Amino acid sequence: MKILVLGGDGYLGWPTALHLSAAGHDVAVADNFARRGYDYEMGVDSLIPIEPLQTRVNTWYQLTGKRIGMYIGDLCDADFTYRTVGDFAPEAIVHYAEQRAAPYSMVDRKHAVYTQTNNVVGNLNVLYAIAEINPDIHLVKLGTMGEYGTPNIDIEEGWLEIQHKGRTDRVLFPKRPGSFYHLSKVHDSHNIEFACRIWGIRATDLNQGVVYGQQTPETAADDRLATRYDYDAVFGTMLNRFVIQSVIGLPLTVYGNGSQTRGLIDIRDTVRCIQLACENPAARGEFRVFNQMTQAMSVQQVAETIAAASPEAVTIEHVDNPRVELEDHYYNVVYTGLADLGLEAHLLSDTLIDSLFEITKRYAHRVRPEAMLPTIQWRKTSSIISN
Amino acid sequence: MKILVLGGDGYLGWPTALHLSAAGHDVAVADNFARRGYDYEMGVDSLIPIEPLQTRVNTWYQLTGKRIGMYIGDLCDADFTYRTVGDFAPEAIVHYAEQRAAPYSMVDRKHAVYTQTNNVVGNLNVLYAIAEINPDIHLVKLGTMGEYGTPNIDIEEGWLEIQHKGRTDRVLFPKRPGSFYHLSKVHDSHNIEFACRIWGIRATDLNQGVVYGQQTPETAADDRLATRYDYDAVFGTMLNRFVIQSVIGLPLTVYGNGSQTRGLIDIRDTVRCIQLACENPAARGEFRVFNQMTQAMSVQQVAETIAAASPEAVTIEHVDNPRVELEDHYYNVVYTGLADLGLEAHLLSDTLIDSLFEITKRYAHRVRPEAMLPTIQWRKTSSIISN
């Protein structure tokens, strides 16, 4: 298949592009390098050095003889979006190309407006490009489990069979997310469902849990193919951050009492989920939703798992929760759709954690420890982004 | 109370400002005249001539001795929004200042992106201005009944008590709207609920039905105080448009079989609802939702009501439905919240229709009949905006 990966230079976009290419698909990536730009703003960098996109693509070609196309530009620029979709003529578009950090969206008004504008407008442009250029293209859109929030009922896969006052309906699962970033993806989901309904396009919305891990078989083949690894309090997801804290001898910083529960997924399963979604497209007019996670753990459980696996003595420190979120809440998620398509999950294991310890140790000298302390307060309207 | 009416130059914003001023409140309006600008783009004009905002405000002062403050600018310009809120220091902000026509948002990609950006960013700026300047300000936000779509269950007021697999929760009512405009207000509602949750601000979201009528006691006091009356297929709401079609001897154009049912409200009840919401504010941290309508009728029933009341012989013509929407659907809406606060509804009556016939006859020579034919097709990604 011809598959276009939007945001193909990012933490997950790049490994996804390699995985799809390795699986025999004809892949192109599009990126505006916004993610690399946020690093300058925050004064941090990927723990593991990453090469320019051009070097990555050339390395992959040298190693495998497989070409990955490159489109450099911004999806909010509709001309770029239309030109890219028209030129590459994909059968599926994997859309990672959004600002993806909840804390970044909560810095202040400008960051909230940027996040929602960038994500919603970019996604609208993609929807229109598909509808106008080739409505048969399958949109595989990355959403987040955070769209749902933490309802007191089971979280179904996007839709909910509902009974109310003796009547029934199938409705979009009600969402109550926890940041302006998560809200931007709720907005996207509503816009995509509508586009499927009026134009008959096909879409899969993947509500992904917190991703951990850094290597896939493809990225591990050469240092120059490495994907980024974020440890800072803004873009670093919790498990990845805990690993680095343990390696450099800092306490693992758990927000609040740590009872907040999250869906998790191994990076190797992420790329496999995308492949499964692409190879088993939604029907025309269908808005299909999968919950892309393989297990649920509380933040405290994740910290304890890392602490137990660490070769060093590790302490866990509870810091004031900078977010506004429920602790001690109900959390039970249905996530059978991708398993039904063939996903065989890698559950969090000592092996994975060991390999993470190893690679983070190698680059531990690159850590700026103060960047791991949370500075962005949900209850405030304006925070300083970095220490 | 000090009340700031955003979009105070518009069809409902202006009568609301007058009504609140007449009721003894200290009122200011803000507007960027975007609505007047759309007229140039479409080559139409309000059926009933309207004066510049400055003339309106001066006339009101001459008649009543009451001052209405004026702020000219765009809410998407955060400096303007902050300056206005800071300078006027309102206790309540009534927010009408959004692009409000479903067909306009469906013209093409640019109009969809404009509508969502304008509405979502303007509203985000208002939320931040409230949170930063005075979180005690009560936001009274105009939403639309169209946010809900037409679910097969009763439509509650914004929230839904839900039972699922033996558990219960109170969730935001699931929404499945029918245009990029309606979606923009769904996005707003989600953003506002979140702002209430994290910053403890207070908000009332008013999901309003289709408004009909042109006069309130205040606007009727002087021709120079008239509010706009739109008859075109883009901004003209159905009942108002039917009245004009009957007056100028054209068939009433019903989309599809006309079984689509909508909530309706008299313009005199709109302004009263806003007053009630302002004078009975939501609690700090509360996201309160009312369904602002007083009766439900199908499009066919509305057309038949106008035809029966018309002194002329009137025919009803069914045209291909340019929208993608359900016909012959279930529609049962709860709208008790505003009645509980004291709303005494004006139901659609012969008296109201007679007065509409009268005033539209007076200006019938201003009608451009071809502007009443729908040109914007939901199933297409690009339409010509005007005949």
PDB file of C-alpha atoms in Angstrom, chain A residues 76 78-79 82 105-110 112-113 116-117 120-121 124-125 127-129 131-132 150-156 159-165 167-180 183-184 186-188 190-191 193-195 197-199 324 330 334 377-382, chain B residues 76 78-79 82 105-110 112-113 116-117 120-121 124-125 127-129 131-132 150-156 159-165 167-180 183-184 186-188 190-191 193-195 197-199 324 330 334 377-382:
ATOM      1  CA  CYS A  76      -2.045  24.332   8.315  1.00  0.00           C
ATOM      2  CA  ALA A  78      -3.599  23.978   2.792  1.00  0.00           C
ATOM      3  CA  ASP A  79      -1.580  24.325  -0.403  1.00  0.00           C
ATOM      4  CA  TYR A  82      -3.218  19.345  -1.005  1.00  0.00           C
ATOM      5  CA  SER A 105      -0.967  23.285  25.761  1.00  0.00           C
ATOM      6  CA  MET A 106      -1.393  24.491  29.341  1.00  0.00           C
ATOM      7  CA  VAL A 107       1.563  26.909  29.445  1.00  0.00           C
ATOM      8  CA  ASP A 108      -0.572  29.956  28.765  1.00  0.00           C
ATOM      9  CA  ARG A 109      -3.209  31.366  26.415  1.00  0.00           C
ATOM     10  CA  LYS A 110      -0.878  31.499  23.441  1.00  0.00           C
ATOM     11  CA  ALA A 112      -3.498  26.778  24.219  1.00  0.00           C
ATOM     12  CA  VAL A 113      -4.580  28.739  21.144  1.00  0.00           C
ATOM     13  CA  GLN A 116      -5.997  23.980  19.201  1.00  0.00           C
ATOM     14  CA  THR A 117      -5.491  26.010  16.027  1.00  0.00           C
ATOM     15  CA  VAL A 120      -7.827  21.434  14.420  1.00  0.00           C
ATOM     16  CA  VAL A 121      -6.920  23.396  11.278  1.00  0.00           C
ATOM     17  CA  LEU A 124      -9.537  20.007   8.742  1.00  0.00           C
ATOM     18  CA  ASN A 125      -7.134  20.542   5.851  1.00  0.00           C
ATOM     19  CA  LEU A 127     -10.112  15.984   5.768  1.00  0.00           C
ATOM     20  CA  TYR A 128     -10.815  18.386   2.903  1.00  0.00           C
ATOM     21  CA  ALA A 129      -7.786  17.150   0.955  1.00  0.00           C
ATOM     22  CA  ALA A 131     -12.575  14.474   0.289  1.00  0.00           C
ATOM     23  CA  GLU A 132     -11.489  16.583  -2.682  1.00  0.00           C
ATOM     24  CA  THR A 150     -11.951   9.213  33.748  1.00  0.00           C
ATOM     25  CA  PRO A 151     -15.674   8.503  33.658  1.00  0.00           C
ATOM     26  CA  ASN A 152     -17.285   6.355  36.310  1.00  0.00           C
ATOM     27  CA  ILE A 153     -18.452   3.905  33.636  1.00  0.00           C
ATOM     28  CA  ASP A 154     -16.536   1.539  31.382  1.00  0.00           C
ATOM     29  CA  ILE A 155     -14.809   3.287  28.459  1.00  0.00           C
ATOM     30  CA  GLU A 156     -15.975   1.726  25.196  1.00  0.00           C
ATOM     31  CA  TRP A 159     -19.186   4.686  20.532  1.00  0.00           C
ATOM     32  CA  LEU A 160     -21.668   3.850  23.261  1.00  0.00           C
ATOM     33  CA  GLU A 161     -24.883   1.858  23.103  1.00  0.00           C
ATOM     34  CA  ILE A 162     -27.104   3.871  25.374  1.00  0.00           C
ATOM     35  CA  GLN A 163     -30.461   3.366  27.026  1.00  0.00           C
ATOM     36  CA  HIS A 164     -32.275   6.407  28.325  1.00  0.00           C
ATOM     37  CA  LYS A 165     -35.878   6.746  29.422  1.00  0.00           C
ATOM     38  CA  ARG A 167     -35.186   4.406  24.328  1.00  0.00           C
ATOM     39  CA  THR A 168     -31.881   3.333  22.815  1.00  0.00           C
ATOM     40  CA  ASP A 169     -29.259   4.864  20.559  1.00  0.00           C
ATOM     41  CA  ARG A 170     -25.642   4.433  19.561  1.00  0.00           C
ATOM     42  CA  VAL A 171     -23.885   7.686  20.373  1.00  0.00           C
ATOM     43  CA  LEU A 172     -20.347   9.000  20.371  1.00  0.00           C
ATOM     44  CA  PHE A 173     -18.823   8.167  23.745  1.00  0.00           C
ATOM     45  CA  PRO A 174     -19.122  11.302  25.924  1.00  0.00           C
ATOM     46  CA  LYS A 175     -15.745  12.897  26.538  1.00  0.00           C
ATOM     47  CA  ARG A 176     -14.414  15.083  29.319  1.00  0.00           C
ATOM     48  CA  PRO A 177     -10.695  15.522  28.736  1.00  0.00           C
ATOM     49  CA  GLY A 178      -8.057  17.052  30.953  1.00  0.00           C
ATOM     50  CA  SER A 179      -6.132  19.649  28.932  1.00  0.00           C
ATOM     51  CA  PHE A 180      -6.478  21.993  25.970  1.00  0.00           C
ATOM     52  CA  LEU A 183      -9.590  18.861  23.944  1.00  0.00           C
ATOM     53  CA  SER A 184      -8.033  19.546  20.528  1.00  0.00           C
ATOM     54  CA  VAL A 186     -11.830  15.686  20.964  1.00  0.00           C
ATOM     55  CA  HIS A 187     -12.533  18.493  18.493  1.00  0.00           C
ATOM     56  CA  ASP A 188     -10.726  16.518  15.779  1.00  0.00           C
ATOM     57  CA  HIS A 190     -16.026  15.275  16.194  1.00  0.00           C
ATOM     58  CA  ASN A 191     -14.879  16.879  12.935  1.00  0.00           C
ATOM     59  CA  GLU A 193     -17.002  11.758  12.406  1.00  0.00           C
ATOM     60  CA  PHE A 194     -18.902  14.527  10.608  1.00  0.00           C
ATOM     61  CA  ALA A 195     -16.681  14.297   7.522  1.00  0.00           C
ATOM     62  CA  ARG A 197     -21.057  11.204   7.638  1.00  0.00           C
ATOM     63  CA  ILE A 198     -21.362  13.892   4.960  1.00  0.00           C
ATOM     64  CA  TRP A 199     -18.666  12.934   2.452  1.00  0.00           C
ATOM     65  CA  VAL A 324      -6.378  18.984  37.650  1.00  0.00           C
ATOM     66  CA  TYR A 330     -12.737   4.114  38.374  1.00  0.00           C
ATOM     67  CA  VAL A 334     -12.495  -1.889  26.469  1.00  0.00           C
ATOM     68  CA  GLN A 377       0.299  24.413  36.646  1.00  0.00           C
ATOM     69  CA  TRP A 378      -3.185  23.592  35.348  1.00  0.00           C
ATOM     70  CA  ARG A 379      -4.844  25.861  37.924  1.00  0.00           C
ATOM     71  CA  LYS A 380      -2.849  28.858  36.731  1.00  0.00           C
ATOM     72  CA  THR A 381      -3.482  30.533  33.398  1.00  0.00           C
ATOM     73  CA  SER A 382       0.194  31.242  32.807  1.00  0.00           C
TER      74      SER A 382
ATOM     75  CA  CYS B  76      -9.439  36.747  18.132  1.00  0.00           C
ATOM     76  CA  ALA B  78      -6.433  38.837  22.556  1.00  0.00           C
ATOM     77  CA  ASP B  79      -5.200  42.347  23.322  1.00  0.00           C
ATOM     78  CA  TYR B  82      -8.352  41.643  27.509  1.00  0.00           C
ATOM     79  CA  SER B 105     -19.417  27.198   7.386  1.00  0.00           C
ATOM     80  CA  MET B 106     -20.125  24.633   4.638  1.00  0.00           C
ATOM     81  CA  VAL B 107     -19.220  26.828   1.641  1.00  0.00           C
ATOM     82  CA  ASP B 108     -15.734  25.378   1.307  1.00  0.00           C
ATOM     83  CA  ARG B 109     -12.574  24.612   3.248  1.00  0.00           C
ATOM     84  CA  LYS B 110     -11.725  28.248   3.846  1.00  0.00           C
ATOM     85  CA  ALA B 112     -15.011  25.912   7.506  1.00  0.00           C
ATOM     86  CA  VAL B 113     -11.552  26.800   8.800  1.00  0.00           C
ATOM     87  CA  GLN B 116     -13.902  27.073  13.572  1.00  0.00           C
ATOM     88  CA  THR B 117     -10.849  29.281  14.082  1.00  0.00           C
ATOM     89  CA  VAL B 120     -12.936  28.598  18.988  1.00  0.00           C
ATOM     90  CA  VAL B 121     -10.081  31.123  19.303  1.00  0.00           C
ATOM     91  CA  LEU B 124     -10.645  30.720  24.228  1.00  0.00           C
ATOM     92  CA  ASN B 125      -9.537  34.343  24.501  1.00  0.00           C
ATOM     93  CA  LEU B 127     -12.166  32.253  28.790  1.00  0.00           C
ATOM     94  CA  TYR B 128      -8.575  33.284  29.483  1.00  0.00           C
ATOM     95  CA  ALA B 129      -9.568  36.940  29.901  1.00  0.00           C
ATOM     96  CA  ALA B 131      -9.786  33.639  34.335  1.00  0.00           C
ATOM     97  CA  GLU B 132      -6.973  36.188  34.372  1.00  0.00           C
ATOM     98  CA  THR B 150     -31.066  14.332  16.392  1.00  0.00           C
ATOM     99  CA  PRO B 151     -30.363  11.435  18.757  1.00  0.00           C
ATOM    100  CA  ASN B 152     -32.882   8.672  19.211  1.00  0.00           C
ATOM    101  CA  ILE B 153     -33.123   9.460  22.926  1.00  0.00           C
ATOM    102  CA  ASP B 154     -34.494  12.460  24.791  1.00  0.00           C
ATOM    103  CA  ILE B 155     -32.197  15.501  24.674  1.00  0.00           C
ATOM    104  CA  GLU B 156     -31.407  16.611  28.215  1.00  0.00           C
ATOM    105  CA  TRP B 159     -25.640  16.689  30.963  1.00  0.00           C
ATOM    106  CA  LEU B 160     -26.867  13.119  31.013  1.00  0.00           C
ATOM    107  CA  GLU B 161     -27.313  10.740  33.932  1.00  0.00           C
ATOM    108  CA  ILE B 162     -26.125   7.517  32.436  1.00  0.00           C
ATOM    109  CA  GLN B 163     -26.245   3.858  33.405  1.00  0.00           C
ATOM    110  CA  HIS B 164     -23.880   1.485  31.684  1.00  0.00           C
ATOM    111  CA  LYS B 165     -22.978  -2.070  32.628  1.00  0.00           C
ATOM    112  CA  ARG B 167     -22.502   1.663  36.844  1.00  0.00           C
ATOM    113  CA  THR B 168     -23.695   5.263  36.761  1.00  0.00           C
ATOM    114  CA  ASP B 169     -22.200   8.634  35.918  1.00  0.00           C
ATOM    115  CA  ARG B 170     -23.241  12.143  34.982  1.00  0.00           C
ATOM    116  CA  VAL B 171     -21.614  12.889  31.637  1.00  0.00           C
ATOM    117  CA  LEU B 172     -21.728  15.656  29.064  1.00  0.00           C
ATOM    118  CA  PHE B 173     -24.598  14.902  26.705  1.00  0.00           C
ATOM    119  CA  PRO B 174     -23.100  13.191  23.620  1.00  0.00           C
ATOM    120  CA  LYS B 175     -23.251  15.444  20.581  1.00  0.00           C
ATOM    121  CA  ARG B 176     -23.336  14.733  16.870  1.00  0.00           C
ATOM    122  CA  PRO B 177     -23.926  18.011  15.087  1.00  0.00           C
ATOM    123  CA  GLY B 178     -24.673  18.717  11.466  1.00  0.00           C
ATOM    124  CA  SER B 179     -22.229  21.344  10.190  1.00  0.00           C
ATOM    125  CA  PHE B 180     -18.756  22.726  10.800  1.00  0.00           C
ATOM    126  CA  LEU B 183     -19.199  21.615  15.502  1.00  0.00           C
ATOM    127  CA  SER B 184     -17.445  24.869  16.430  1.00  0.00           C
ATOM    128  CA  VAL B 186     -19.498  21.773  20.384  1.00  0.00           C
ATOM    129  CA  HIS B 187     -15.782  22.557  20.596  1.00  0.00           C
ATOM    130  CA  ASP B 188     -16.590  25.732  22.562  1.00  0.00           C
ATOM    131  CA  HIS B 190     -16.049  21.299  25.711  1.00  0.00           C
ATOM    132  CA  ASN B 191     -13.497  24.090  26.196  1.00  0.00           C
ATOM    133  CA  GLU B 193     -16.619  22.980  30.668  1.00  0.00           C
ATOM    134  CA  PHE B 194     -12.890  22.400  31.075  1.00  0.00           C
ATOM    135  CA  ALA B 195     -12.238  26.039  32.022  1.00  0.00           C
ATOM    136  CA  ARG B 197     -13.332  22.633  36.007  1.00  0.00           C
ATOM    137  CA  ILE B 198      -9.732  23.851  36.217  1.00  0.00           C
ATOM    138  CA  TRP B 199     -10.110  27.548  36.983  1.00  0.00           C
ATOM    139  CA  VAL B 324     -27.074  15.947   5.295  1.00  0.00           C
ATOM    140  CA  TYR B 330     -37.217  11.171  16.988  1.00  0.00           C
ATOM    141  CA  VAL B 334     -36.097  18.813  27.861  1.00  0.00           C
ATOM    142  CA  GLN B 377     -24.431  21.606  -0.689  1.00  0.00           C
ATOM    143  CA  TRP B 378     -23.279  19.659   2.378  1.00  0.00           C
ATOM    144  CA  ARG B 379     -22.239  16.668   0.225  1.00  0.00           C
ATOM    145  CA  LYS B 380     -19.889  18.821  -1.818  1.00  0.00           C
ATOM    146  CA  THR B 381     -16.667  20.238  -0.441  1.00  0.00           C
ATOM    147  CA  SER B 382     -17.018  23.487  -2.354  1.00  0.00           C
TER     148      SER B 382
END
